[in-house]
Each structure stands twice: as structure tokens, then as C-alpha cells.
mmCIF file with all atom_site columns, C-alpha atoms in Angstrom:
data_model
loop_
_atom_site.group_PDB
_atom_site.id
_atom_site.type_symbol
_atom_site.label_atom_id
_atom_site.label_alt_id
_atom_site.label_comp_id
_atom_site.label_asym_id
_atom_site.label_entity_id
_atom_site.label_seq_id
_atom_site.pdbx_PDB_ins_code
_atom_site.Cartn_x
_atom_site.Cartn_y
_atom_site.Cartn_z
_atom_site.occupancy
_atom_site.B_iso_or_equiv
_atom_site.pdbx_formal_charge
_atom_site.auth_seq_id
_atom_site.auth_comp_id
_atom_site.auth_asym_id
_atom_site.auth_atom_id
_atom_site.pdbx_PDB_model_num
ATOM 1   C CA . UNK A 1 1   ? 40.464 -14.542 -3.121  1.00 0.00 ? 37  UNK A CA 1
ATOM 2   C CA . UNK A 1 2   ? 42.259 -13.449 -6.387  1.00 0.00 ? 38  UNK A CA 1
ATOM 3   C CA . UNK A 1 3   ? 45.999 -13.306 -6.021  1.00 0.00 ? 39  UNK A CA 1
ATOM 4   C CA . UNK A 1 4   ? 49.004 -10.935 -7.851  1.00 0.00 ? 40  UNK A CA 1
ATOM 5   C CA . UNK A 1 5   ? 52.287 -11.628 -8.048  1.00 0.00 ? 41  UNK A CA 1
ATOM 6   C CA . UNK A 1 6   ? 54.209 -9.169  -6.733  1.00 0.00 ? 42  UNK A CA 1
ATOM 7   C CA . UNK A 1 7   ? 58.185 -9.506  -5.920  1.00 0.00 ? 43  UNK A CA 1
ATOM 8   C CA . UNK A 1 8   ? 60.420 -7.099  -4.280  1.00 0.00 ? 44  UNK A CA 1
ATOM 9   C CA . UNK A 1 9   ? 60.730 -3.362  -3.872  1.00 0.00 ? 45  UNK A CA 1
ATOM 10  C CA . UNK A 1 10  ? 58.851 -0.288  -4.253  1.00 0.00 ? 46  UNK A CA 1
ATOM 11  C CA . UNK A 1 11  ? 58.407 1.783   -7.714  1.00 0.00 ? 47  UNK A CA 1
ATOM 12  C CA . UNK A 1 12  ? 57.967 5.523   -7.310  1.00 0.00 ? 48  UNK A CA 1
ATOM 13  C CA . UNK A 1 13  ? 54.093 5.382   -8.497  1.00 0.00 ? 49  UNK A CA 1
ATOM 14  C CA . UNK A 1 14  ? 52.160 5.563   -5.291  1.00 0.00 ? 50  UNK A CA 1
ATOM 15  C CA . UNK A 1 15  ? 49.873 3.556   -6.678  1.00 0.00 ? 51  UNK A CA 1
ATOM 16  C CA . UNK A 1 16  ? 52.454 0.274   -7.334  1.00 0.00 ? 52  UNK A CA 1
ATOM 17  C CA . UNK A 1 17  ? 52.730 -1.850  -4.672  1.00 0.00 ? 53  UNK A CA 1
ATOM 18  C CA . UNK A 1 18  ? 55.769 -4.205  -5.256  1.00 0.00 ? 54  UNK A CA 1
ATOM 19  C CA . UNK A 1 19  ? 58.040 -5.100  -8.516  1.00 0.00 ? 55  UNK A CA 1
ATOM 20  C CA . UNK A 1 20  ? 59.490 -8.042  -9.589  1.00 0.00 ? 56  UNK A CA 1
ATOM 21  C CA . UNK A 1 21  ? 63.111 -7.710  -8.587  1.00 0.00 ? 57  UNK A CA 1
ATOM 22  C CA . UNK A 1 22  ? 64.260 -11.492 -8.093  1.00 0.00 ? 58  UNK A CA 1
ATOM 23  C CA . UNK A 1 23  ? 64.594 -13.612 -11.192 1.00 0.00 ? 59  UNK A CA 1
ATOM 24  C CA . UNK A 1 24  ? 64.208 -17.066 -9.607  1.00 0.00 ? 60  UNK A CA 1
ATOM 25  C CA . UNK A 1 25  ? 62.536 -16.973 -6.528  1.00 0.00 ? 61  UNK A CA 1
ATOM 26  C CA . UNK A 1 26  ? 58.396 -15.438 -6.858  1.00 0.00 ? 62  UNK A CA 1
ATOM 27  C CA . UNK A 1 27  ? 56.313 -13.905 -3.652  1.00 0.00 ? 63  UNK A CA 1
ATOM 28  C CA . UNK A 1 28  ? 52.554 -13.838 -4.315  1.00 0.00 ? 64  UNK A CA 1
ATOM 29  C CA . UNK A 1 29  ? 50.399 -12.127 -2.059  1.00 0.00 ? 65  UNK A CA 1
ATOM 30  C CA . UNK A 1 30  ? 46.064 -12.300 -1.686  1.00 0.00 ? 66  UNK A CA 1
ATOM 31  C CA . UNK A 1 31  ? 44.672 -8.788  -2.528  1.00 0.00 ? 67  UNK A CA 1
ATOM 32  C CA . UNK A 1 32  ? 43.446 -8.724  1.649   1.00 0.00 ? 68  UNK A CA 1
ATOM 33  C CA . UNK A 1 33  ? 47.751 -8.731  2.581   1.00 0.00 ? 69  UNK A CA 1
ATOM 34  C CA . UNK A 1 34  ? 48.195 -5.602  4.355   1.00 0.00 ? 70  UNK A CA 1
ATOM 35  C CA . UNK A 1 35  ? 51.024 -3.279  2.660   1.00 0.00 ? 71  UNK A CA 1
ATOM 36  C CA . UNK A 1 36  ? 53.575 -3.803  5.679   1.00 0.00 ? 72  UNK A CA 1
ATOM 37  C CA . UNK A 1 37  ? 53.229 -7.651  6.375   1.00 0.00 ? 73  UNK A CA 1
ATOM 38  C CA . UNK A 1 38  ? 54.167 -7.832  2.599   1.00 0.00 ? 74  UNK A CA 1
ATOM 39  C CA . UNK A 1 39  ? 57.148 -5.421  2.827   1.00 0.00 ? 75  UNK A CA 1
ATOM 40  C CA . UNK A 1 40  ? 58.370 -7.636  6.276   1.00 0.00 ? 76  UNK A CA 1
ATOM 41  C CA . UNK A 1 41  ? 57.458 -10.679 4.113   1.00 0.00 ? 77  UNK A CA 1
ATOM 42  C CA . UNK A 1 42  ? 60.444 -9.297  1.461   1.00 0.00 ? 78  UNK A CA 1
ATOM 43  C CA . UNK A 1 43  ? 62.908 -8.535  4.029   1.00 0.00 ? 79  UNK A CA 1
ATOM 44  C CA . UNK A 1 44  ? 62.206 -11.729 6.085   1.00 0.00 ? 80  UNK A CA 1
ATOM 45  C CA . UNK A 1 45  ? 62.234 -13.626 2.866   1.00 0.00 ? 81  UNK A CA 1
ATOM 46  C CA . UNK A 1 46  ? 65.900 -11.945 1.823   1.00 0.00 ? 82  UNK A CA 1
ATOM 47  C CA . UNK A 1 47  ? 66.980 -12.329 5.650   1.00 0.00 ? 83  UNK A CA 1
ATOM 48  C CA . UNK A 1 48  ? 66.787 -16.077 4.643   1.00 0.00 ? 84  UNK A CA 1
ATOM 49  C CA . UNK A 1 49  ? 68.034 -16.130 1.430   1.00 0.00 ? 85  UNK A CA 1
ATOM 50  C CA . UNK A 1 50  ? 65.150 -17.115 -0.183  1.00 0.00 ? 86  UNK A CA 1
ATOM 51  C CA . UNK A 1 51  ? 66.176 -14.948 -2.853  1.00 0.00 ? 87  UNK A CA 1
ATOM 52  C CA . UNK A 1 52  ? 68.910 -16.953 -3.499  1.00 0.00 ? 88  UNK A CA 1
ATOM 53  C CA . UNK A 1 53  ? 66.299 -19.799 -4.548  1.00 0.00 ? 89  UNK A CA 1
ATOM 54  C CA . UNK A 1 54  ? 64.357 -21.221 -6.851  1.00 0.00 ? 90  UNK A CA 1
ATOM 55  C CA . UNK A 1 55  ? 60.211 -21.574 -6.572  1.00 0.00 ? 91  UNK A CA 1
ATOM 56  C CA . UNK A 1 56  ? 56.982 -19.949 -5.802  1.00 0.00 ? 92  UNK A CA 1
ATOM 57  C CA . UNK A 1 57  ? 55.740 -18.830 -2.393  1.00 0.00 ? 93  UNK A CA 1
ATOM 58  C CA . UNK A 1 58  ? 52.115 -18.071 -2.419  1.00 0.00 ? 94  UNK A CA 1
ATOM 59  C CA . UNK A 1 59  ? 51.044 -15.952 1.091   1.00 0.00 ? 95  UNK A CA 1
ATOM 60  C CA . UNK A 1 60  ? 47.140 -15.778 2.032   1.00 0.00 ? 96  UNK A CA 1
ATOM 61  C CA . UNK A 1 61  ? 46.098 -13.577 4.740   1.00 0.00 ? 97  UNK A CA 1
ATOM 62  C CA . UNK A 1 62  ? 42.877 -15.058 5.905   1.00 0.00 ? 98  UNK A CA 1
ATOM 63  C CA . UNK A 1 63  ? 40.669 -14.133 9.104   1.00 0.00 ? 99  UNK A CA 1
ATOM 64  C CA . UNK A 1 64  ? 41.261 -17.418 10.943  1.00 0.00 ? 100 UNK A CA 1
ATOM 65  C CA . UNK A 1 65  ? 43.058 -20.564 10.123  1.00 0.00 ? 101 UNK A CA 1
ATOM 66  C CA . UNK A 1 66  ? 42.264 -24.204 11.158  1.00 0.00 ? 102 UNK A CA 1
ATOM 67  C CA . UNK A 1 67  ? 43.142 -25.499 14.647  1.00 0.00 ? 103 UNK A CA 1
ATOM 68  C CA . UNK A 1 68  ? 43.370 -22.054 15.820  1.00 0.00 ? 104 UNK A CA 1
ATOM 69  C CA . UNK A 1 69  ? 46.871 -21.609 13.842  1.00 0.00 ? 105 UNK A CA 1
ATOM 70  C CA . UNK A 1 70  ? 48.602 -18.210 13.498  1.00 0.00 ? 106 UNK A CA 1
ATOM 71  C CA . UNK A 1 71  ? 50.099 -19.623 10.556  1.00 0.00 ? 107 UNK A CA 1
ATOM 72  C CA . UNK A 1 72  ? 50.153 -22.722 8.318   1.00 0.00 ? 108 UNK A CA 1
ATOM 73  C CA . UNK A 1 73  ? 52.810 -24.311 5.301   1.00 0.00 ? 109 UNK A CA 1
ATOM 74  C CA . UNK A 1 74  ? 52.753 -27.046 3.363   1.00 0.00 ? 110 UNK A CA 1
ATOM 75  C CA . UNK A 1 75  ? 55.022 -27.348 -0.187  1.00 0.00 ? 111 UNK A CA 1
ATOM 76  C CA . UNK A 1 76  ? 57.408 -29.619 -2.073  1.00 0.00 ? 112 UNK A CA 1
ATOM 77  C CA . UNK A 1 77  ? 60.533 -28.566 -4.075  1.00 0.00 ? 113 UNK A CA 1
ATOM 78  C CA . UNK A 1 78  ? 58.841 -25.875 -6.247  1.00 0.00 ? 114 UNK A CA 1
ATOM 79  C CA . UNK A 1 79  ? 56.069 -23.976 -4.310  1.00 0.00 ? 115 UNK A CA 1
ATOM 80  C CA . UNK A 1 80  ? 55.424 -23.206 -0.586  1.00 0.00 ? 116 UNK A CA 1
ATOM 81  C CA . UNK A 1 81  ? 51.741 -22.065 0.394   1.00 0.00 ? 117 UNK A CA 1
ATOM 82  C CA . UNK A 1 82  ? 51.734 -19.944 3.299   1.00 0.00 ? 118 UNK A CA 1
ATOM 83  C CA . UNK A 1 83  ? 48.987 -18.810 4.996   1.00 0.00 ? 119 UNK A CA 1
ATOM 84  C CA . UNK A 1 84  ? 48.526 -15.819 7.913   1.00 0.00 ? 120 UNK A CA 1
ATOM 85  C CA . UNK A 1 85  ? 45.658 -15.538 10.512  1.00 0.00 ? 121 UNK A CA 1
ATOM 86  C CA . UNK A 1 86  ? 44.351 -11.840 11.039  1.00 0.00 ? 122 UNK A CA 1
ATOM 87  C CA . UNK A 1 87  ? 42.202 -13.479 13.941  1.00 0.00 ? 123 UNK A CA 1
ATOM 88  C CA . UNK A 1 88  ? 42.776 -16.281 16.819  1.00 0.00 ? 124 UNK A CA 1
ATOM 89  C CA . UNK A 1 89  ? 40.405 -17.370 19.329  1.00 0.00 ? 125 UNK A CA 1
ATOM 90  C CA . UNK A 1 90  ? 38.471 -14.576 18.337  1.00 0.00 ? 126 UNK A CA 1
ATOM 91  C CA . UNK A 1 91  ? 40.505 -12.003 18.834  1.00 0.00 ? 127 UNK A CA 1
ATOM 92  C CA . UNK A 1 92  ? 42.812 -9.966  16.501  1.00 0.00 ? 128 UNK A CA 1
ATOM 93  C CA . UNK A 1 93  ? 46.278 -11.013 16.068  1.00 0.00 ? 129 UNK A CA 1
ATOM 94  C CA . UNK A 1 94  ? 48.725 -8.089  16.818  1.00 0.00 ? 130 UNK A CA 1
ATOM 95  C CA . UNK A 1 95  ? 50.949 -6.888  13.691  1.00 0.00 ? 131 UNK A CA 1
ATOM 96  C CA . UNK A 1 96  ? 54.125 -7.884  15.414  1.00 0.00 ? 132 UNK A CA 1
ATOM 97  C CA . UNK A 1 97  ? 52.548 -11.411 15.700  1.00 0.00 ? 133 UNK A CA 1
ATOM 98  C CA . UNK A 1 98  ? 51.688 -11.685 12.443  1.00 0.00 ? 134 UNK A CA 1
ATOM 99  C CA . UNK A 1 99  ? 55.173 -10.878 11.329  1.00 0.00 ? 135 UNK A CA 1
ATOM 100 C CA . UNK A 1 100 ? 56.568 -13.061 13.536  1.00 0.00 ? 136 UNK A CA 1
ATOM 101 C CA . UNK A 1 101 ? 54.687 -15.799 11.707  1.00 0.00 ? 137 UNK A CA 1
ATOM 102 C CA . UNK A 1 102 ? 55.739 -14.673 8.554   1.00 0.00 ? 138 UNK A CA 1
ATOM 103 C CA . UNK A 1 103 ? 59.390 -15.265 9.641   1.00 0.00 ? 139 UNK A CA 1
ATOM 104 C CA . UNK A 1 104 ? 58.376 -18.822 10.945  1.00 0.00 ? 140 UNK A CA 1
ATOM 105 C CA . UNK A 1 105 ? 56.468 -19.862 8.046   1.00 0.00 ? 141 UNK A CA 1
ATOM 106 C CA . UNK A 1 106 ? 58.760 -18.615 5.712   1.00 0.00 ? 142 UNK A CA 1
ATOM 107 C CA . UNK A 1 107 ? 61.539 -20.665 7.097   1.00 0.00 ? 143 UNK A CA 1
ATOM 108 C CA . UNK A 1 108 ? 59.208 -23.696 6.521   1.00 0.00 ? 144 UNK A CA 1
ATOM 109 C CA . UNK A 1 109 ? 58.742 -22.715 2.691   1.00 0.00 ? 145 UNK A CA 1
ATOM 110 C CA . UNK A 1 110 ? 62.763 -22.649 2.948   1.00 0.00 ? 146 UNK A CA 1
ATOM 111 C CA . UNK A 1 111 ? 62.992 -26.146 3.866   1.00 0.00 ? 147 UNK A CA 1
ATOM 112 C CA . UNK A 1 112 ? 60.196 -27.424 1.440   1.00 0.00 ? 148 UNK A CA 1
ATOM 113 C CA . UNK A 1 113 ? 61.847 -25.357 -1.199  1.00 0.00 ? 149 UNK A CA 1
ATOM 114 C CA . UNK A 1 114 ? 65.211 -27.225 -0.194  1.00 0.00 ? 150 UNK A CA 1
ATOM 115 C CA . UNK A 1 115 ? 63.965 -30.707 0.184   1.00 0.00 ? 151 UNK A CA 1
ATOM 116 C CA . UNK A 1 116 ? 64.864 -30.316 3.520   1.00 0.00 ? 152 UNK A CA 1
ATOM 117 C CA . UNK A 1 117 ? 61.297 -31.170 5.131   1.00 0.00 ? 153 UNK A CA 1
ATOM 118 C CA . UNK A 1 118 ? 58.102 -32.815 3.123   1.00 0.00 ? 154 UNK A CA 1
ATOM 119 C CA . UNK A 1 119 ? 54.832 -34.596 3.448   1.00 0.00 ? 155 UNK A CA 1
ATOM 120 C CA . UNK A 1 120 ? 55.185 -38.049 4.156   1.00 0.00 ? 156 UNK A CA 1
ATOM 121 C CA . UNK A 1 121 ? 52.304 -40.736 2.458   1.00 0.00 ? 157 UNK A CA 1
ATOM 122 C CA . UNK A 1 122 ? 50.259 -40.483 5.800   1.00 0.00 ? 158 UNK A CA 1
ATOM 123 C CA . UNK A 1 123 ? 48.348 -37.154 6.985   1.00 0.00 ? 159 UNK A CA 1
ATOM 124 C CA . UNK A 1 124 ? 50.638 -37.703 10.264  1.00 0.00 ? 160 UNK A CA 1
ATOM 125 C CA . UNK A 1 125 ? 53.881 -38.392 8.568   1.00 0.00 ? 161 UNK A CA 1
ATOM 126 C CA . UNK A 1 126 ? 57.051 -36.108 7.620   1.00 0.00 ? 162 UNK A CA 1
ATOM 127 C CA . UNK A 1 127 ? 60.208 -36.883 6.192   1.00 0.00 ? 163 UNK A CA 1
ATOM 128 C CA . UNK A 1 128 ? 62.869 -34.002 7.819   1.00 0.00 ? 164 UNK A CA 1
ATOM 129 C CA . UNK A 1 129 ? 66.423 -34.930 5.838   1.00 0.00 ? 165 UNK A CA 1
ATOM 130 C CA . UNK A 1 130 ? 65.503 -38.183 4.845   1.00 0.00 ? 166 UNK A CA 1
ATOM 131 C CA . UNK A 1 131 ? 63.835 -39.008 8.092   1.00 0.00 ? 167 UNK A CA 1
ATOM 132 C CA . UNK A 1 132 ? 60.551 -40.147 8.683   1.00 0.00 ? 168 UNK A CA 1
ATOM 133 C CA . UNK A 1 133 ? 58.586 -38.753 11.544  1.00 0.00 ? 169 UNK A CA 1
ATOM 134 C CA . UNK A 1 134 ? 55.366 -38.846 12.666  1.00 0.00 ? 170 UNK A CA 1
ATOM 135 C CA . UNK A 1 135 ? 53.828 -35.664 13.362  1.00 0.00 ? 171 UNK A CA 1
ATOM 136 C CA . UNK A 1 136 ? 52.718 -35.063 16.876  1.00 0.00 ? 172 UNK A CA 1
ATOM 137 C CA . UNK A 1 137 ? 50.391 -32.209 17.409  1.00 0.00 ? 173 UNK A CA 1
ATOM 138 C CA . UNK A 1 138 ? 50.994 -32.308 21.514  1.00 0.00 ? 174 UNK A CA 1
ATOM 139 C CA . UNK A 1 139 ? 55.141 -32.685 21.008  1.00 0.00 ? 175 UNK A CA 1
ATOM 140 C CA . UNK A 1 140 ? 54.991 -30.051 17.492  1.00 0.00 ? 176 UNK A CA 1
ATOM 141 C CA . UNK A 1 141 ? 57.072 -27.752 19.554  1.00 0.00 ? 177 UNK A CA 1
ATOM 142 C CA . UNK A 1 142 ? 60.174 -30.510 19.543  1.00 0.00 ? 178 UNK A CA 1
ATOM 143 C CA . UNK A 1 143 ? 60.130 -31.257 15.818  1.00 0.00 ? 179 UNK A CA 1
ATOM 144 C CA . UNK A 1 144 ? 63.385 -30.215 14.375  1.00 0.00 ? 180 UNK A CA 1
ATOM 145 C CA . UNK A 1 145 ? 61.614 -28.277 12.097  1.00 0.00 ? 181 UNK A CA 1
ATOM 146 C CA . UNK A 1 146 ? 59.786 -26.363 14.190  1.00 0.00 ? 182 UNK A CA 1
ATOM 147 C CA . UNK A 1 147 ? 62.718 -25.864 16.584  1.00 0.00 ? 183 UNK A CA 1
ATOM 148 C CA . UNK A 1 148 ? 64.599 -24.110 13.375  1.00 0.00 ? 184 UNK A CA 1
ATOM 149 C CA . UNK A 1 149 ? 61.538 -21.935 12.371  1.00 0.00 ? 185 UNK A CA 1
ATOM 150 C CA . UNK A 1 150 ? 61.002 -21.012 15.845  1.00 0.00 ? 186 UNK A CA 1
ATOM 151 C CA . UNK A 1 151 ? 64.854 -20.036 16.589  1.00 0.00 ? 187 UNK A CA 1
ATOM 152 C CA . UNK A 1 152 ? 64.052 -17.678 14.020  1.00 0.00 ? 188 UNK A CA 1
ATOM 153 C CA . UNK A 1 153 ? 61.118 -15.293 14.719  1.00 0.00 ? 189 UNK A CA 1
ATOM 154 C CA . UNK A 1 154 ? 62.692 -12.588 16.592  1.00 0.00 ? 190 UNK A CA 1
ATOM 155 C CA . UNK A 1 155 ? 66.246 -11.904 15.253  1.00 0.00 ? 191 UNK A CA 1
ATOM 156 C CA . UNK A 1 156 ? 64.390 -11.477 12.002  1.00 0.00 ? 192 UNK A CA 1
ATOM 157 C CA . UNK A 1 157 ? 61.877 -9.201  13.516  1.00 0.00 ? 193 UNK A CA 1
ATOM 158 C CA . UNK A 1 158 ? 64.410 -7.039  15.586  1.00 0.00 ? 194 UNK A CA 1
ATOM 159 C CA . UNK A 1 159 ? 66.323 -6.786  12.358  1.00 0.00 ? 195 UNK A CA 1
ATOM 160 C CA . UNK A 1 160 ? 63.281 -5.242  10.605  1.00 0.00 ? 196 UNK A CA 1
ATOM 161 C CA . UNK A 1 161 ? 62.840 -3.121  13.789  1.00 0.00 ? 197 UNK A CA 1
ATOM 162 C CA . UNK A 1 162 ? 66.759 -1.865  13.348  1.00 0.00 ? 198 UNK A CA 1
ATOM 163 C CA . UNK A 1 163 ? 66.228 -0.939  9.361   1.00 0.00 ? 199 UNK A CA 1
ATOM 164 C CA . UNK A 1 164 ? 62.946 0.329   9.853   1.00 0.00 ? 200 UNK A CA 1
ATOM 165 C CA . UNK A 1 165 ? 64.631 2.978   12.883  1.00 0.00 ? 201 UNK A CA 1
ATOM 166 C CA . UNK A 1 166 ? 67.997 3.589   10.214  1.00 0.00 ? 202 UNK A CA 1
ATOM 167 C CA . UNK A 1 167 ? 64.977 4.753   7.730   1.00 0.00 ? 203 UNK A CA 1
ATOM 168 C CA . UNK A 1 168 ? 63.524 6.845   9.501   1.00 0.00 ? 204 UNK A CA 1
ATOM 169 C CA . UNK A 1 169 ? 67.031 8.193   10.899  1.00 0.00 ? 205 UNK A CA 1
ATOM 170 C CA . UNK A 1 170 ? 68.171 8.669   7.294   1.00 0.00 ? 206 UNK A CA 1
ATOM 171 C CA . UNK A 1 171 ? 71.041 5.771   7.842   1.00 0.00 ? 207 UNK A CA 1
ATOM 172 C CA . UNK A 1 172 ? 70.401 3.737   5.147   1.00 0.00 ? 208 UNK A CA 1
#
């Protein structure tokens, strides 16, 4: 898996992906990232002012992930790693899934990136502002973390559904 960094918007070479358009905050995407899930990774990313931040986010896109995730994060107060299924219980995951995750994940990289959440010392432990909890695969749904990440997922993904529509209308 060799990585680019890429950050940002389109050039007018139809052969450039992405440019560097934020000065503190980096995207990096695997060369396997399909073109739109990294263009709803920039607006989802913006959406939550991660470009407003400091750090790195690096995004994988891998055919399946451990435990039969969609998507996985882990980070401290510099880097988030992010990584996307393409696959779950053998079967493909559909795009708006996968951008879905994005959102979710992404808001996780936000609150490594702001201290917010981190690993505790233990592979069950987190610290969420200051407070230790221990993670609970059966209750994950009811971690305040997850609770944020998931109140997230489809206002960001309706709002990419509005912009993409005022595109294509010649709105915006």
C-alpha cells in the first residue's frame, strides 16, 4: 500500500487528483481510495472543521477490516489513522455506506486530534475528556464517543447530497 498526500480541491489537469489547499491540517489517501470517497472525505472533513486544525489524517481503503468493521480510528494529538472497508461479511459495502463511515470516523480523528478521546494504558481502556472508560464491545453503541460520531453520519451525507444536486443545477 503506498500512500500520497493529497489535500483539498481539484486542479484543471485531468490527470491531478487533489492539491494541497489547507496549511495545517493534511489528508492522505492509499492509491486503492476511490476518486469520490476522497472528494466526500474533503467536504466531510471541512463540514467538521477539520480544516481549522492542526495534524495528519491518514485514510486506507482496504477490502475488509477486523471484527467485521466498516470503519476503524485510532490517533493521539497529531495524527488520526482511518481506515474504510470496501467489503463486510463478504459482501460489498454500498458507496453511501462507505461515506457514511467516512463522516463517523472522521469525527473520531476530530476528537483524537482535540484531545478529546485517547487510548488508555489497557487494550480495553479510553480516556473521553479526562475520563477513563473501559471499552465495551457489546455497549460500543453508548460510548459518548460513538454517540457524537454517530449523530453525525447523515446530516453530513445529505449535505453532500444537497451540493452535489446545486452542481449539477449550476447553483454553486
Amino acid at each position: 500500500w503506498q500512500c500520497h498526500r493529497l489535500s483539498g480541491v481539484e486542479t484543471g489537469s485531468e490527470h491531478a487528483r487533489l492539491v494541497e489547499v489547507w496549511s495545517t491540517m493534511n489528508i492522505d489517501f492509499c492509491n486503492r481510495t476511490p476518486l469520490y470517497l476522497e472528494r466526500f472525505t474533503f467536504f466531510a472533513a471541512k463540514q467538521l472543521g477539520l480544516d481549522e486544525l492542526r495534524g495528519d489524517i491518514h485514510l486506507s481503503y482496504y477490502p475488509t477490516l477486523e471484527n467485521d468493521s466498516y470503519g476503524l480510528c485510532w490517533g493521539d494529538g497529531k495524527e488520526a489513522e482511518i481506515h474504510i472497508a470496501s467489503k463486510m461479511s463478504d459482501r460489498k459495502v454500498s458507496k453511501i455506506d462507505k461515506m457514511k463511515t467516512v463522516a463517523h470516523e472522521l469525527v473520531h480523528a476530530r476528537q483524537f486530534l482535540r484531545r478529546e478521546l485517547s487510548l488508555g494504558g489497557g487494550d480495553d481502556e479510553c480516556n473521553w475528556h479526562g475520563r477513563l472508560f473501559r471499552y465495551d464491545p457489546q455497549n460500543e453503541s453508548e460510548a459518548p464517543w460513538e454517540v457524537e460520531a454517530v449523530s453525525v453520519e447523515q446530516p453530513i451525507y445529505e449535505a453532500w447530497l444537497t451540493r452535489v444536486w446545486q452542481q449539477r443545477m449550476g447553483i454553486v
